[in-house]
PDB file of C-alpha atoms and ligand atoms in Angstrom:
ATOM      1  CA  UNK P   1       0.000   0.000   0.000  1.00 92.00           C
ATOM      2  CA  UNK P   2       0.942   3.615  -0.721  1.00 96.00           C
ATOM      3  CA  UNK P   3      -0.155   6.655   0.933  1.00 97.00           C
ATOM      4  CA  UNK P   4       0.834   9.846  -0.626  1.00 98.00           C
ATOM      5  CA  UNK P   5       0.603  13.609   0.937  1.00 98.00           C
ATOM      6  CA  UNK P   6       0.957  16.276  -1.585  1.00 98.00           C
ATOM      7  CA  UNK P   7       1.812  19.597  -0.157  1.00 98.00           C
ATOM      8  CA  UNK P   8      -0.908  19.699   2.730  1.00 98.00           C
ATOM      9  CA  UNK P   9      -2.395  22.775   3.976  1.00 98.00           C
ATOM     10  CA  UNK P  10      -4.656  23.035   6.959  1.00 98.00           C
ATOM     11  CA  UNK P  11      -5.880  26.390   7.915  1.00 98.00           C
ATOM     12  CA  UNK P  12      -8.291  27.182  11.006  1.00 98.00           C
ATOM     13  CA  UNK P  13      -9.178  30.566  10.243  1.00 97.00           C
ATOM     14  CA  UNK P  14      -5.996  32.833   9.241  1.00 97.00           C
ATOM     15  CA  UNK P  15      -4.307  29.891  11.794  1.00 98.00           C
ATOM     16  CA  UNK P  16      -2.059  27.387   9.796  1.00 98.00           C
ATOM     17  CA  UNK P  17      -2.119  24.115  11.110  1.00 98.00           C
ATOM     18  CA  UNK P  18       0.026  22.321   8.692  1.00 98.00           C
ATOM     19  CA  UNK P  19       1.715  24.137   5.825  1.00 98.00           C
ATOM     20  CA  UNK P  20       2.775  22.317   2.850  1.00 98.00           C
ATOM     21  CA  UNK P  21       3.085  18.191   4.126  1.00 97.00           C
ATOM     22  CA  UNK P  22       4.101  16.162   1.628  1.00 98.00           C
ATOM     23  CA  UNK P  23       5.609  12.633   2.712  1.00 98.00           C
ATOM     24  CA  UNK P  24       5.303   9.312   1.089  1.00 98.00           C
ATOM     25  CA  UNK P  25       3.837   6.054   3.644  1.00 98.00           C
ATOM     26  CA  UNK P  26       4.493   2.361   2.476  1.00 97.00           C
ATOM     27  CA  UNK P  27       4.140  -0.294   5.064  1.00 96.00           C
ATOM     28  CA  UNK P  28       5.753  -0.005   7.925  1.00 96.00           C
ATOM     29  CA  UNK P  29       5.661   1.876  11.298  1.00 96.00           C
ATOM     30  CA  UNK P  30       6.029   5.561  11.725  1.00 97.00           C
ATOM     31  CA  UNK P  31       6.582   7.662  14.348  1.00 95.00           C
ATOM     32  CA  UNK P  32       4.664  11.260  14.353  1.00 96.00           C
ATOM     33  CA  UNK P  33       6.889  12.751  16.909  1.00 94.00           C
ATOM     34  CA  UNK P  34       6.397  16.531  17.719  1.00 92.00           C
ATOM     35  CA  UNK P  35       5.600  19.113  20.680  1.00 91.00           C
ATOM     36  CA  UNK P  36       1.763  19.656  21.466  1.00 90.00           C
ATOM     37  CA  UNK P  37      -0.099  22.037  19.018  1.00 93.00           C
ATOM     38  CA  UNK P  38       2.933  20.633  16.285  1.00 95.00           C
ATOM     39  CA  UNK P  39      -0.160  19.767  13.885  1.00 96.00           C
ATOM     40  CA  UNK P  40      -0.320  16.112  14.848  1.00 95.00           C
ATOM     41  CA  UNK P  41      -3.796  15.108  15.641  1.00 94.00           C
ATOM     42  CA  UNK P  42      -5.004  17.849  12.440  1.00 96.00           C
ATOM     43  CA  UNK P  43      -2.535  15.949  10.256  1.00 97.00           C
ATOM     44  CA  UNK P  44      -4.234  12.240  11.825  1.00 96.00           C
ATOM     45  CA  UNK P  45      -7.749  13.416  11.557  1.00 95.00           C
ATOM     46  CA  UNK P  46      -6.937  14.422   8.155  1.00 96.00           C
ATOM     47  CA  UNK P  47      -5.938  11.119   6.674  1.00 95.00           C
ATOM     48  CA  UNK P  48      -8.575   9.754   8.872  1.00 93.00           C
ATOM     49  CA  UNK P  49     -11.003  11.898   6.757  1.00 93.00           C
ATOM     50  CA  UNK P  50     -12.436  13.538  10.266  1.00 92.00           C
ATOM     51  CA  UNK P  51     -11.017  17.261   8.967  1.00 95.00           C
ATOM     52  CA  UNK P  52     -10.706  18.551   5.693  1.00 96.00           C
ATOM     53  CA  UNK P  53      -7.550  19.470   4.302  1.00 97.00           C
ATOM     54  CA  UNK P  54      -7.565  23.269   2.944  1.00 98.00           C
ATOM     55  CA  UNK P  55      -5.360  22.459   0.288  1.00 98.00           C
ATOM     56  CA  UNK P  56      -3.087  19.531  -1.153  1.00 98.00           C
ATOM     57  CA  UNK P  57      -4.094  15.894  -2.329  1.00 96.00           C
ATOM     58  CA  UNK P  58      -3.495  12.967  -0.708  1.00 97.00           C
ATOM     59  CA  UNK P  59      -3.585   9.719  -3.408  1.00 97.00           C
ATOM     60  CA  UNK P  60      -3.797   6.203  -2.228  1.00 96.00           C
ATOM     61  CA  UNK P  61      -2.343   3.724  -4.815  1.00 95.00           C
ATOM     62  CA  UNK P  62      -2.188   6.178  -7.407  1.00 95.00           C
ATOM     63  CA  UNK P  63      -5.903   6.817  -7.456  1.00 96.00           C
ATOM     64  CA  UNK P  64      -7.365  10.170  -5.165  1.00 95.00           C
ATOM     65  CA  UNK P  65      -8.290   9.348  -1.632  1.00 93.00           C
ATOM     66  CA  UNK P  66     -11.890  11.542  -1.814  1.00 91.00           C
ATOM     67  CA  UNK P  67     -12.525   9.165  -4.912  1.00 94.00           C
ATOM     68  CA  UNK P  68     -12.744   5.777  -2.949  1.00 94.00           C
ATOM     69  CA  UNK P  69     -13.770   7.228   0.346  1.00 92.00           C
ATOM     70  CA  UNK P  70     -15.967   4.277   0.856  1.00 89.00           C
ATOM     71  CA  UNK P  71     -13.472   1.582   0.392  1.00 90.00           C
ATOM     72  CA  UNK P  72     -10.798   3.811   2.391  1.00 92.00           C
ATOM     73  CA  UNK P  73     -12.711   3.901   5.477  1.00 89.00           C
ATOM     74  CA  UNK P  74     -13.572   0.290   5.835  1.00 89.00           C
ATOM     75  CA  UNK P  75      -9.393   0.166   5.615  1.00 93.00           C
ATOM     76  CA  UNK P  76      -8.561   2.427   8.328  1.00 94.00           C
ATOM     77  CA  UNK P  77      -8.344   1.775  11.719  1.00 95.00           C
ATOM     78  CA  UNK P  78      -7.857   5.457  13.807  1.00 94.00           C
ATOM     79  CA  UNK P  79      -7.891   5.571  17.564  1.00 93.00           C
ATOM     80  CA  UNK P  80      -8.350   8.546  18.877  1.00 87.00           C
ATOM     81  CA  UNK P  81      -6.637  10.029  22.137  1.00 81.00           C
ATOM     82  CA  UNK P  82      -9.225  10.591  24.344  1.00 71.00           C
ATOM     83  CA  UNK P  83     -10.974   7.145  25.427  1.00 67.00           C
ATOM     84  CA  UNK P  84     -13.979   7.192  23.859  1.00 66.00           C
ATOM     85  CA  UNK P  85     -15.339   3.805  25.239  1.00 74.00           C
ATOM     86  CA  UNK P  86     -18.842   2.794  26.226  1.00 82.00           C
ATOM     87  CA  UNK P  87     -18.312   2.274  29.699  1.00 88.00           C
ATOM     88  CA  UNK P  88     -21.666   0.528  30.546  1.00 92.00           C
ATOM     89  CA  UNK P  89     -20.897  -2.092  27.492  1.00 95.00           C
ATOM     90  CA  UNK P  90     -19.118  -5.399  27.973  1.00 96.00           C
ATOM     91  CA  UNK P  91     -15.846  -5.673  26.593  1.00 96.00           C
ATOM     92  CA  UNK P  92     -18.078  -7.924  23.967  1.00 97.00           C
ATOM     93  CA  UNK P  93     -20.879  -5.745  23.197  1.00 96.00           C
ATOM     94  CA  UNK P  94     -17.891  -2.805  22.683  1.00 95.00           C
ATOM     95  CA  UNK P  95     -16.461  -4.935  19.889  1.00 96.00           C
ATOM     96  CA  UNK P  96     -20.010  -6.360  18.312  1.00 96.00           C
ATOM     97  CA  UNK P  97     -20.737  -2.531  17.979  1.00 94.00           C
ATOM     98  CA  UNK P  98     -17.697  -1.290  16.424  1.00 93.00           C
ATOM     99  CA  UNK P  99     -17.733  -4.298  14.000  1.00 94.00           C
ATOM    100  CA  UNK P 100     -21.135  -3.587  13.253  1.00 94.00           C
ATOM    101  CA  UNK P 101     -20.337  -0.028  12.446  1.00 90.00           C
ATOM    102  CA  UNK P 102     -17.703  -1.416  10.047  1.00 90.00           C
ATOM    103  CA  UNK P 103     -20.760  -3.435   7.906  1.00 90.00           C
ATOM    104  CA  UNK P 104     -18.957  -6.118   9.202  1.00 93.00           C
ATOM    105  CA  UNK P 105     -20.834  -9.709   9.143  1.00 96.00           C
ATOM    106  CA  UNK P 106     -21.615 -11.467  12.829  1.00 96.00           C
ATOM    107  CA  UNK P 107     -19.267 -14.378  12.261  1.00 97.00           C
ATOM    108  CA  UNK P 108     -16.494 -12.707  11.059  1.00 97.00           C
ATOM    109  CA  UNK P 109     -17.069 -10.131  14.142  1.00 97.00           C
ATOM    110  CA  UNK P 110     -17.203 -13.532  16.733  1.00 96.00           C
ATOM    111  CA  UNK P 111     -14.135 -14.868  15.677  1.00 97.00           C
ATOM    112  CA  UNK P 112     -12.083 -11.575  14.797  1.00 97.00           C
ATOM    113  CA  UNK P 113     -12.989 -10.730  18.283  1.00 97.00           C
ATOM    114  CA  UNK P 114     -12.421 -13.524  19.903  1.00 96.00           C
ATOM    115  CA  UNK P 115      -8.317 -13.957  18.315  1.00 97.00           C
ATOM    116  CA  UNK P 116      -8.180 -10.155  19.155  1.00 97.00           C
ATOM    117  CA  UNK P 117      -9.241 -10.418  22.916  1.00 97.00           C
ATOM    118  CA  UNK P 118      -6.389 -13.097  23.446  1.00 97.00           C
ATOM    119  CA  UNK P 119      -3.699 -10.889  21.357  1.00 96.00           C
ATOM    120  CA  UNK P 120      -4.568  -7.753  23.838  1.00 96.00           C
ATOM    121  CA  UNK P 121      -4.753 -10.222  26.483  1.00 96.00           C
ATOM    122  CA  UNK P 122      -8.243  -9.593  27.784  1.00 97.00           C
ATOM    123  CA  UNK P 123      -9.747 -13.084  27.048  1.00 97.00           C
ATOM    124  CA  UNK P 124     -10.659 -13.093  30.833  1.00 98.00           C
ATOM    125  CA  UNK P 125     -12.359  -9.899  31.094  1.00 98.00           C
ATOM    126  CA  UNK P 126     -14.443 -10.446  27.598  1.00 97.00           C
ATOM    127  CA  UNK P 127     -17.641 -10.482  29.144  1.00 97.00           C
ATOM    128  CA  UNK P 128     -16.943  -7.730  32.077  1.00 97.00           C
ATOM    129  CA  UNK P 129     -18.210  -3.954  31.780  1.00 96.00           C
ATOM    130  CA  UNK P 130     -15.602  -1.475  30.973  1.00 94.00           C
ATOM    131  CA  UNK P 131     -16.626   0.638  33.469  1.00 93.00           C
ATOM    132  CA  UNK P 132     -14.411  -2.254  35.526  1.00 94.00           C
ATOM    133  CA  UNK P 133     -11.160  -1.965  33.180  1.00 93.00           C
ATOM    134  CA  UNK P 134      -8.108  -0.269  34.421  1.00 90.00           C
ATOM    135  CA  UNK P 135      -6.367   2.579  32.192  1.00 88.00           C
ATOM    136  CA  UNK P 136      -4.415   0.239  30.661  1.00 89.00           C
ATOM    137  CA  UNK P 137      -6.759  -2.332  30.046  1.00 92.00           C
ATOM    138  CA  UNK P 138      -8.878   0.328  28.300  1.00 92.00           C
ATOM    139  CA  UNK P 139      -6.308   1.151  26.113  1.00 91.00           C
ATOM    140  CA  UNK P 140      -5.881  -2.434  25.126  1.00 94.00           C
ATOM    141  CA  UNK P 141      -9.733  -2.878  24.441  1.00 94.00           C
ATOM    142  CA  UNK P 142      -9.536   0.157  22.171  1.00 94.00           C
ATOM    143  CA  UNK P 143      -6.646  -1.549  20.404  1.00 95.00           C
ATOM    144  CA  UNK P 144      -8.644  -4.342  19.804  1.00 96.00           C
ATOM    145  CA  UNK P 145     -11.666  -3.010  18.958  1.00 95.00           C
ATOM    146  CA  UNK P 146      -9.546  -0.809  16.482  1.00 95.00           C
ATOM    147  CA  UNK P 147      -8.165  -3.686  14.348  1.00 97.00           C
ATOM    148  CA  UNK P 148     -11.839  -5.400  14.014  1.00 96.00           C
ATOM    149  CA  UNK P 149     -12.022  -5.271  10.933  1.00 94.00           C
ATOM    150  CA  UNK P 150      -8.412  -6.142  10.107  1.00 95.00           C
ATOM    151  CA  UNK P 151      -7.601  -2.133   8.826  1.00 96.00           C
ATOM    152  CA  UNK P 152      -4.513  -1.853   6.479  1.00 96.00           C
ATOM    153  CA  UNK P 153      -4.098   1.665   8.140  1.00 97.00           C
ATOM    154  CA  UNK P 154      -3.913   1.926  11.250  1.00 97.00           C
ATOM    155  CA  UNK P 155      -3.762   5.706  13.202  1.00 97.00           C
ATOM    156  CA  UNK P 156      -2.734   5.785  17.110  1.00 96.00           C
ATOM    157  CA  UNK P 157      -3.166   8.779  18.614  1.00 93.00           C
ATOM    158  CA  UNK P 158      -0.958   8.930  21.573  1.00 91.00           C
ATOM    159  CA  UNK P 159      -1.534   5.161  22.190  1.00 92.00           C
ATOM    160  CA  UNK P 160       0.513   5.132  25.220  1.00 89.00           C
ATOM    161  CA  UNK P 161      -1.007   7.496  27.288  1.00 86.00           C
ATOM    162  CA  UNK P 162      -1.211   7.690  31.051  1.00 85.00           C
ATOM    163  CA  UNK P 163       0.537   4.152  31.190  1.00 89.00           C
ATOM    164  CA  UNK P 164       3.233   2.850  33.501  1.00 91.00           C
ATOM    165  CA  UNK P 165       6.419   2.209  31.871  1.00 90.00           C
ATOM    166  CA  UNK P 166       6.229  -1.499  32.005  1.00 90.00           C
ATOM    167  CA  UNK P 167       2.877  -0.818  29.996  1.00 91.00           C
ATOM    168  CA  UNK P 168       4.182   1.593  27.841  1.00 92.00           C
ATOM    169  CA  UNK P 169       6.473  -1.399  26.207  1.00 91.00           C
ATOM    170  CA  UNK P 170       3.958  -3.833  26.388  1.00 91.00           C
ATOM    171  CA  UNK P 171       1.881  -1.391  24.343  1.00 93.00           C
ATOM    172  CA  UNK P 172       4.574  -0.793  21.690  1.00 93.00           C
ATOM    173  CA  UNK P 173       4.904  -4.651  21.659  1.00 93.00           C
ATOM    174  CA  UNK P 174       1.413  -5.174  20.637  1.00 95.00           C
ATOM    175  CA  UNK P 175       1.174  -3.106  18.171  1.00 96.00           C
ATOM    176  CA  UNK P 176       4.058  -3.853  16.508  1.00 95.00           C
ATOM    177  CA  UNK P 177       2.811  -7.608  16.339  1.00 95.00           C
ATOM    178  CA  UNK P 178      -0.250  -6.169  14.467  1.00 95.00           C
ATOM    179  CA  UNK P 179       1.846  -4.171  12.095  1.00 95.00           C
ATOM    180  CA  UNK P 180       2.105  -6.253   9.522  1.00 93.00           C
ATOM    181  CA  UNK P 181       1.202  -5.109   5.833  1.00 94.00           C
ATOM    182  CA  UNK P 182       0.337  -2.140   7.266  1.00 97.00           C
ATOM    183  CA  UNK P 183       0.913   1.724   7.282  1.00 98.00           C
ATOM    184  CA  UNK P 184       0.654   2.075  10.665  1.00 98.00           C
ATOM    185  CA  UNK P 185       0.954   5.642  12.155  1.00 97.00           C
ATOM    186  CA  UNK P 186       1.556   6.569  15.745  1.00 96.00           C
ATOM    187  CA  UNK P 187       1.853  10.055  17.085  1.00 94.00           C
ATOM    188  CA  UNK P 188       3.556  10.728  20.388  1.00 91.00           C
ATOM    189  CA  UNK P 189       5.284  13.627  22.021  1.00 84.00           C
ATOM    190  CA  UNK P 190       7.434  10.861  23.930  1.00 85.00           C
ATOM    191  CA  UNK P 191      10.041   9.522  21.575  1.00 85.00           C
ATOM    192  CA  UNK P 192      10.806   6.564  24.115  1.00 84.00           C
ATOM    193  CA  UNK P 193       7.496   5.128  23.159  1.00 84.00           C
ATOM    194  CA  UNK P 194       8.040   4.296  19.512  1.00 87.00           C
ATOM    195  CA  UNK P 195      11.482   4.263  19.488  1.00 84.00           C
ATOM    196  CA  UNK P 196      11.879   0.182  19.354  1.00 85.00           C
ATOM    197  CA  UNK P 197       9.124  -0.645  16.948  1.00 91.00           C
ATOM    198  CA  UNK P 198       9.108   2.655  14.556  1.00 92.00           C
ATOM    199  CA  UNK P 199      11.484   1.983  11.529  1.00 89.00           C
ATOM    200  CA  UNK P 200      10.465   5.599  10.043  1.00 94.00           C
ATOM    201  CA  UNK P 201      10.590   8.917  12.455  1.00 94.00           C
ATOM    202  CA  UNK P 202       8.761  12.597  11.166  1.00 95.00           C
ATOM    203  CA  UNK P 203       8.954  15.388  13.690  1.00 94.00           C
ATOM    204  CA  UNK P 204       6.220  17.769  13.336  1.00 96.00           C
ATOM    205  CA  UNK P 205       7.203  21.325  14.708  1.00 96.00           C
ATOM    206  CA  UNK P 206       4.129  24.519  14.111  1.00 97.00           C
ATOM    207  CA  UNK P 207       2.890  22.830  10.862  1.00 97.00           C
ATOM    208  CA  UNK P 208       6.435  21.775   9.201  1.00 97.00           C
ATOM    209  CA  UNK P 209       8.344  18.607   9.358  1.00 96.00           C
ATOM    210  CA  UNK P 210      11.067  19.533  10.902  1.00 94.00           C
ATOM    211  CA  UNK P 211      13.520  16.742  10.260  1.00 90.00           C
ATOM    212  CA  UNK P 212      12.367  12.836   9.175  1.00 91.00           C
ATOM    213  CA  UNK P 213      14.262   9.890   8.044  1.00 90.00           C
ATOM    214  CA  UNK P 214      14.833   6.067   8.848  1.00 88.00           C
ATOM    215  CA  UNK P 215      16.017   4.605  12.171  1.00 79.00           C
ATOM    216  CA  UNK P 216      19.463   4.889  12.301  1.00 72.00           C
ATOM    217  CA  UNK P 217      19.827   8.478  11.118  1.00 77.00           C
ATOM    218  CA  UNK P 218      17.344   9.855  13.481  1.00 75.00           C
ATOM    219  CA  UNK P 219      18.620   7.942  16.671  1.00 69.00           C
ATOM    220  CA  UNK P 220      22.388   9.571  15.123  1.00 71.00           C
ATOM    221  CA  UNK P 221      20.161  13.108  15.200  1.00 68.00           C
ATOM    222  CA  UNK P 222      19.097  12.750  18.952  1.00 64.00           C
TER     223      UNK P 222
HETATM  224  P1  ADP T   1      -0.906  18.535  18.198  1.00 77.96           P
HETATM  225  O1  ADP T   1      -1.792  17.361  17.963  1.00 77.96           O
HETATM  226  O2  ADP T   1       0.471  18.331  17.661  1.00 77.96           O
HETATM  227  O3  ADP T   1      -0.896  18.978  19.619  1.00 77.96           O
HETATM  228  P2  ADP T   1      -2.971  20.043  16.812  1.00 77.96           P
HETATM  229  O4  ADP T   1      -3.116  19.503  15.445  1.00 77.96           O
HETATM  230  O5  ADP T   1      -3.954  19.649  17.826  1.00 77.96           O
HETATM  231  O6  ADP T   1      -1.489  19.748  17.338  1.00 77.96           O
HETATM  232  O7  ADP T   1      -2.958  21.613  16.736  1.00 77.96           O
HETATM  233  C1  ADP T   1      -2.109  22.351  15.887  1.00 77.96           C
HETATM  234  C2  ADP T   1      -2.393  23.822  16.043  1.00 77.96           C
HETATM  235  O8  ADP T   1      -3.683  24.110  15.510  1.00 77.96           O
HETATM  236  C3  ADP T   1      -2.411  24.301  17.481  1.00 77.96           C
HETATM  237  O9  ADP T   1      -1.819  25.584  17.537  1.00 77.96           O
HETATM  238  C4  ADP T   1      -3.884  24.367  17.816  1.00 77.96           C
HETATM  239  O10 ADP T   1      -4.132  25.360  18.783  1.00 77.96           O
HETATM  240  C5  ADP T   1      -4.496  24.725  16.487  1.00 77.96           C
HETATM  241  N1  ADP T   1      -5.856  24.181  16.339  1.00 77.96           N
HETATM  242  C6  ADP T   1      -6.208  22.876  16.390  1.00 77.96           C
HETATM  243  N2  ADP T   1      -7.527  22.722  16.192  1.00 77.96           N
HETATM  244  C7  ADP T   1      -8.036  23.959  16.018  1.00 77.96           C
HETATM  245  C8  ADP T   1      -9.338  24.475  15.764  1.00 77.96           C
HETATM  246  N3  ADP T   1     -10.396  23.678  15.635  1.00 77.96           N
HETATM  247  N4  ADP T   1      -9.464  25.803  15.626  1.00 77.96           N
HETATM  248  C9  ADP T   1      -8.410  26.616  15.742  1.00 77.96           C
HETATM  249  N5  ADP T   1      -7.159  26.211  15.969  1.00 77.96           N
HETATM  250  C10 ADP T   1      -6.966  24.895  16.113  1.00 77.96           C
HETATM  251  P1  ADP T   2      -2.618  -0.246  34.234  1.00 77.96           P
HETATM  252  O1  ADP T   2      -3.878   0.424  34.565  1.00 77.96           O
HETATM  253  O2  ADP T   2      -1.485   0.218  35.056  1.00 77.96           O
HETATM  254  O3  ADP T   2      -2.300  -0.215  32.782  1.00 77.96           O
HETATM  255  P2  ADP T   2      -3.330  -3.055  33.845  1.00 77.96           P
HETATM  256  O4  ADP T   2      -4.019  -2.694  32.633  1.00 77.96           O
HETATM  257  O5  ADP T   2      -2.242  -4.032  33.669  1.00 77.96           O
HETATM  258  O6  ADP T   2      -2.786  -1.775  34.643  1.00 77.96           O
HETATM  259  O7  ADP T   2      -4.350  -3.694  34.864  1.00 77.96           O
HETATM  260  C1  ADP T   2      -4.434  -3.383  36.234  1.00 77.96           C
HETATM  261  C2  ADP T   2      -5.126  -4.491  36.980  1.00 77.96           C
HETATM  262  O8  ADP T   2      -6.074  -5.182  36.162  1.00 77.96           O
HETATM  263  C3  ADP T   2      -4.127  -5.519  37.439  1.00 77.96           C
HETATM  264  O9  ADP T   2      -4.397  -5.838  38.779  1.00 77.96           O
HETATM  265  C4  ADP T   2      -4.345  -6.706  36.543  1.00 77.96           C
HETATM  266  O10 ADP T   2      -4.104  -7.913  37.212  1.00 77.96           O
HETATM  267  C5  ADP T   2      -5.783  -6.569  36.119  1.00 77.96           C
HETATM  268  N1  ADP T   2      -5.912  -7.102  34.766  1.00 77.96           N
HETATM  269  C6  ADP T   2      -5.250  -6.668  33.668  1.00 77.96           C
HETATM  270  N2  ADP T   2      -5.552  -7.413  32.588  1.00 77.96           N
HETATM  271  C7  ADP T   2      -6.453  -8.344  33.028  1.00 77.96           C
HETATM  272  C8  ADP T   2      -7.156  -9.424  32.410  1.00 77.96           C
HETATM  273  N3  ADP T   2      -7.017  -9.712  31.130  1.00 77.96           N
HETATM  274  N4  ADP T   2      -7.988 -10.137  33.150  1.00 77.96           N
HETATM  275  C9  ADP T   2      -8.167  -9.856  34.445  1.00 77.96           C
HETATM  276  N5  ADP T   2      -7.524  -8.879  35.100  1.00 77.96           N
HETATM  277  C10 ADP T   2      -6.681  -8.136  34.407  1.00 77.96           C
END
């Protein structure tokens, strides 16, 4: 899969956001690294077709992203920062739903969710409220309930979040064994948090990338 950004532009009022993006994502992981109010989450809910760009294109395999819309959005998988859970729903009913909302079919939701609960390791807790779920344990059932429907793009908006260090890697591990064949993007202010799984690093600084490249010559930079 390719992901092209052509010279993005987000304004908010006479406010630029992002000014002039353009990178190039193939599968793989990539860091969005950058202080708050850099432009990450407008950049995110851009590709995640939540915000309009105000100028720029962004073409997925060659063919416009507003013309296959459709087909785009039962790819993506975006979690957003702030926990948006149902806390009075099981850990169950929070998956059904969100692979209903997909379109996707009830025995392809059962099993998807049931191999997901066991990768996130919440196999135990499938049938408890998430009202009941520790911090972490939230995070994990959004992580799941993210990759549903299998998305070949996957968005993580500070994934990490409010977790213990021990969690933080545990975190990073997970979602680096769901990376596969996929452009997954994660955007953090804490570099320490992508660090081992990203092989790709773009720092975001008042609407510019500031400095990007692979691994090794970003790890030389710091
Ligand atoms: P980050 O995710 O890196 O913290 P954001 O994309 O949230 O950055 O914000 C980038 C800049 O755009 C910030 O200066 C922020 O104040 C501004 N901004 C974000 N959303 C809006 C909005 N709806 N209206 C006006 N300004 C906004
Ligand atoms: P944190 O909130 O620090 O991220 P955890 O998510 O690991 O912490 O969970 C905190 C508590 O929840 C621990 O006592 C842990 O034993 C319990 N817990 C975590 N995962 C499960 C699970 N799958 N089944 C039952 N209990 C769990």
């Amino acid at each position: 899969m390719k992901l092209e950004i052509k010279q993005l532009v987000k304004n908010y009022g006479s406010f630029t956001a992002l000014d002039h993006i353009s990178y190039t994502f193939e599968n793989g992981i990539y860091a969005l690294l950058g202080p708050n109010g850099a432009g990450k989450s407008t950049f995110m809910n851009i590709l995640a077709m939540l915000l309009k760009e105000t100028q720029g294109e962004i073409i997925l395999d060659g063919k416009p992203l507003v013309k296959q819309k459709k087909s785009f959005l039962n790819m993506l998988g975006y979690m957003p920062q702030q926990q948006c859970l149902y806390e009075d729903f099981t850990l169950k009913d929070f998956m059904y739903y969100i692979g209903n909302l997909k379109g996707m079919k009830k025995q392809e939701i059962i099993s998807r969710s049931q191999y997901l609960v066991k990768e996130v390791k919440l196999e135990d807790v499938f049938y408890k409220k998430l009202s009941a779920f520790s911090g972490g344990m939230k995070q994990r059932a959004m992580l799941a309930a993210t990759l549903i429907n299998d998305p070949k793009i996957l968005i993580l908006d500070e994934p990490t979040a409010g977790l213990d260090p021990m969690k933080r890697m545990e975190m990073q591990n997970m979602i680096a064994s769901f990376a596969k064949d996929k452009i997954v993007l994660i955007a953090t202010h804490v570099v320490s948090d992508v660090e081992f799984i990203s092989s790709k690093f773009i720092f975001l600084k008042e609407g510019h990338i500031i400095l990007q490249g692979d691994r090794i010559s970003i790890l030389e930079c710091l």
